[in-house]
Tab-separated table of C-alpha atoms in Angstrom:
chain	number	residue	atom	x	y	z
A	1	UNK	CA	0.133	0.051	-0.157
A	2	UNK	CA	1.395	3.227	-0.766
A	3	UNK	CA	1.658	6.265	1.043
A	4	UNK	CA	-1.302	8.608	0.526
A	5	UNK	CA	-3.514	6.054	-1.119
A	6	UNK	CA	-6.930	4.717	-0.348
A	7	UNK	CA	-9.631	3.456	-1.791
A	8	UNK	CA	-11.196	5.952	-3.685
A	9	UNK	CA	-14.363	6.350	-5.894
A	10	UNK	CA	-13.434	7.595	-8.748
A	11	UNK	CA	-17.170	7.492	-10.238
A	12	UNK	CA	-17.849	10.345	-6.832
A	13	UNK	CA	-14.693	12.541	-8.416
A	14	UNK	CA	-15.936	12.584	-11.953
A	15	UNK	CA	-19.047	13.615	-10.532
A	16	UNK	CA	-17.469	16.530	-8.573
A	17	UNK	CA	-15.593	17.281	-11.000
A	18	UNK	CA	-18.617	17.796	-13.428
A	19	UNK	CA	-20.630	19.976	-10.345
A	20	UNK	CA	-17.627	22.112	-9.992
A	21	UNK	CA	-16.762	23.102	-13.379
A	22	UNK	CA	-20.457	22.936	-14.701
A	23	UNK	CA	-21.233	26.735	-14.302
A	24	UNK	CA	-18.009	27.686	-15.902
A	25	UNK	CA	-18.583	25.481	-19.222
A	26	UNK	CA	-22.252	27.077	-18.877
A	27	UNK	CA	-20.903	30.664	-19.156
A	28	UNK	CA	-19.006	30.192	-21.681
A	29	UNK	CA	-21.441	28.139	-24.201
A	30	UNK	CA	-20.071	25.261	-23.491
A	31	UNK	CA	-21.893	21.480	-23.705
A	32	UNK	CA	-20.170	19.208	-21.075
A	33	UNK	CA	-21.427	15.904	-19.833
A	34	UNK	CA	-20.060	13.266	-18.009
A	35	UNK	CA	-20.332	9.390	-18.889
A	36	UNK	CA	-20.281	6.994	-15.586
A	37	UNK	CA	-21.630	3.835	-14.772
A	38	UNK	CA	-21.066	2.584	-11.716
A	39	UNK	CA	-19.162	3.550	-8.658
A	40	UNK	CA	-14.893	2.607	-9.663
A	41	UNK	CA	-13.058	1.802	-6.416
A	42	UNK	CA	-9.297	2.093	-7.462
A	43	UNK	CA	-6.095	2.932	-5.146
A	44	UNK	CA	-5.406	6.306	-5.516
A	45	UNK	CA	-4.809	9.902	-3.719
A	46	UNK	CA	-7.866	11.548	-4.249
A	47	UNK	CA	-6.598	15.004	-3.942
A	48	UNK	CA	-3.877	14.362	-6.589
A	49	UNK	CA	-6.603	12.479	-9.197
A	50	UNK	CA	-9.045	15.223	-8.466
A	51	UNK	CA	-6.128	17.857	-9.336
A	52	UNK	CA	-5.347	15.903	-12.723
A	53	UNK	CA	-8.751	15.785	-14.061
A	54	UNK	CA	-9.197	19.068	-13.166
A	55	UNK	CA	-6.531	20.589	-15.410
A	56	UNK	CA	-7.742	18.684	-18.322
A	57	UNK	CA	-10.622	19.512	-17.764
A	58	UNK	CA	-9.842	23.538	-17.881
A	59	UNK	CA	-7.233	22.771	-20.740
A	60	UNK	CA	-10.248	21.444	-22.284
A	61	UNK	CA	-13.047	24.503	-21.274
A	62	UNK	CA	-10.375	27.132	-22.097
A	63	UNK	CA	-8.764	26.266	-25.564
A	64	UNK	CA	-12.291	26.142	-27.715
A	65	UNK	CA	-12.597	28.300	-30.443
A	66	UNK	CA	-15.990	26.710	-31.644
A	67	UNK	CA	-19.577	27.879	-32.386
A	68	UNK	CA	-21.227	24.674	-30.114
A	69	UNK	CA	-18.189	23.661	-27.705
A	70	UNK	CA	-18.104	20.264	-26.007
A	71	UNK	CA	-16.850	18.625	-23.483
A	72	UNK	CA	-16.845	14.632	-22.129
A	73	UNK	CA	-15.567	13.353	-19.489
A	74	UNK	CA	-15.513	9.439	-18.549
A	75	UNK	CA	-13.989	6.295	-18.454
A	76	UNK	CA	-13.839	3.127	-20.680
A	77	UNK	CA	-14.096	0.217	-18.136
A	78	UNK	CA	-11.506	-2.070	-19.654
A	79	UNK	CA	-8.426	-3.568	-18.136
A	80	UNK	CA	-6.594	-1.369	-17.588
A	81	UNK	CA	-9.490	1.132	-16.405
A	82	UNK	CA	-9.050	4.151	-19.367
A	83	UNK	CA	-10.050	7.715	-18.050
A	84	UNK	CA	-10.636	10.358	-20.689
A	85	UNK	CA	-11.530	13.919	-21.205
A	86	UNK	CA	-12.479	14.510	-24.966
A	87	UNK	CA	-13.369	18.072	-26.455
A	88	UNK	CA	-13.724	19.605	-30.080
A	89	UNK	CA	-10.870	22.190	-29.550
A	90	UNK	CA	-8.590	23.596	-31.196
A	91	UNK	CA	-6.501	20.465	-31.130
A	92	UNK	CA	-3.013	19.773	-30.668
A	93	UNK	CA	-0.452	19.391	-34.006
A	94	UNK	CA	1.560	16.200	-33.490
A	95	UNK	CA	4.859	17.957	-33.561
A	96	UNK	CA	3.717	19.461	-30.046
A	97	UNK	CA	2.059	16.983	-28.089
A	98	UNK	CA	5.038	16.019	-26.070
A	99	UNK	CA	5.734	19.447	-25.701
A	100	UNK	CA	2.782	20.324	-23.312
A	101	UNK	CA	3.755	18.494	-21.471
A	102	UNK	CA	6.815	20.216	-20.387
A	103	UNK	CA	6.495	22.555	-17.217
A	104	UNK	CA	6.101	26.511	-18.434
A	105	UNK	CA	5.854	25.441	-22.113
A	106	UNK	CA	2.681	26.965	-23.676
A	107	UNK	CA	2.250	26.614	-27.362
A	108	UNK	CA	0.292	30.434	-27.620
A	109	UNK	CA	1.033	33.612	-26.184
A	110	UNK	CA	0.839	33.785	-22.659
A	111	UNK	CA	-2.826	35.608	-22.623
A	112	UNK	CA	-4.329	33.383	-25.518
A	113	UNK	CA	-7.250	31.320	-24.708
A	114	UNK	CA	-7.450	32.979	-21.477
A	115	UNK	CA	-3.531	32.725	-20.296
A	116	UNK	CA	-2.186	30.231	-17.941
A	117	UNK	CA	1.391	29.301	-16.912
A	118	UNK	CA	1.812	26.249	-18.673
A	119	UNK	CA	1.947	23.873	-16.057
A	120	UNK	CA	-1.577	22.234	-15.951
A	121	UNK	CA	-0.497	19.612	-18.216
A	122	UNK	CA	2.787	18.908	-16.704
A	123	UNK	CA	1.276	18.688	-13.226
A	124	UNK	CA	-1.440	16.025	-14.566
A	125	UNK	CA	1.052	13.969	-16.457
A	126	UNK	CA	3.139	13.694	-13.514
A	127	UNK	CA	0.010	12.758	-11.012
A	128	UNK	CA	-0.688	10.117	-13.173
A	129	UNK	CA	2.565	9.284	-13.441
A	130	UNK	CA	2.386	8.626	-9.860
A	131	UNK	CA	-0.333	6.262	-9.843
A	132	UNK	CA	1.764	3.675	-11.968
A	133	UNK	CA	-0.508	5.307	-14.920
A	134	UNK	CA	0.541	6.871	-18.708
A	135	UNK	CA	-1.551	10.278	-19.546
A	136	UNK	CA	-1.435	10.376	-23.579
A	137	UNK	CA	-2.765	12.715	-26.612
A	138	UNK	CA	-4.946	12.190	-29.565
A	139	UNK	CA	-5.890	15.021	-31.131
A	140	UNK	CA	-6.760	17.048	-34.719
A	141	UNK	CA	-6.145	20.173	-35.045
A	142	UNK	CA	-9.324	22.457	-35.381
A	143	UNK	CA	-10.956	18.813	-34.240
A	144	UNK	CA	-10.659	18.337	-31.288
A	145	UNK	CA	-8.568	16.356	-28.393
A	146	UNK	CA	-9.072	13.538	-26.542
A	147	UNK	CA	-6.591	12.792	-23.350
A	148	UNK	CA	-6.521	9.498	-22.364
A	149	UNK	CA	-5.324	7.807	-18.972
A	150	UNK	CA	-4.932	4.312	-17.310
A	151	UNK	CA	-4.172	3.414	-14.172
A	152	UNK	CA	-2.713	0.234	-13.085
A	153	UNK	CA	-3.896	-2.771	-12.372
A	154	UNK	CA	-2.143	-3.166	-8.930
A	155	UNK	CA	-3.747	0.302	-7.692
A	156	UNK	CA	-7.282	-0.956	-8.195
A	157	UNK	CA	-8.727	-1.614	-5.123
A	158	UNK	CA	-9.874	-4.986	-3.377
A	159	UNK	CA	-13.749	-5.664	-3.430
């Protein structure tokens, strides 16, 4: 058992994240949906997992220039379980997909798309790695981005 890791219902974490960001999404005209089924117990640090997912959701809201923006968060119940944050935003070109995970590296001017420090994705990747998982990107410029991350089988809570 890892220090700071407890049995956490990540479905509840996703619901909390949705409740937190729904007003901001609504203010920006973003359709924000949550795709989850039953409770999903894993061994994790609840606060860190919330922070990682929060960084992904806030980026999805921020980096969208569509007339009808949307974001979907959820998970695919497979082994290992894979979580995702999917949007129809500006997308990330293939040559920049690793760069976005470098601390303080931004692809746009500092104040473009609402500003930011360029730390959110680096932090999210580090947190997922601390949970023995992997954070990866699927993206097409002008179409959207999906961030996927899995958690190691060894972290799944015992039934």
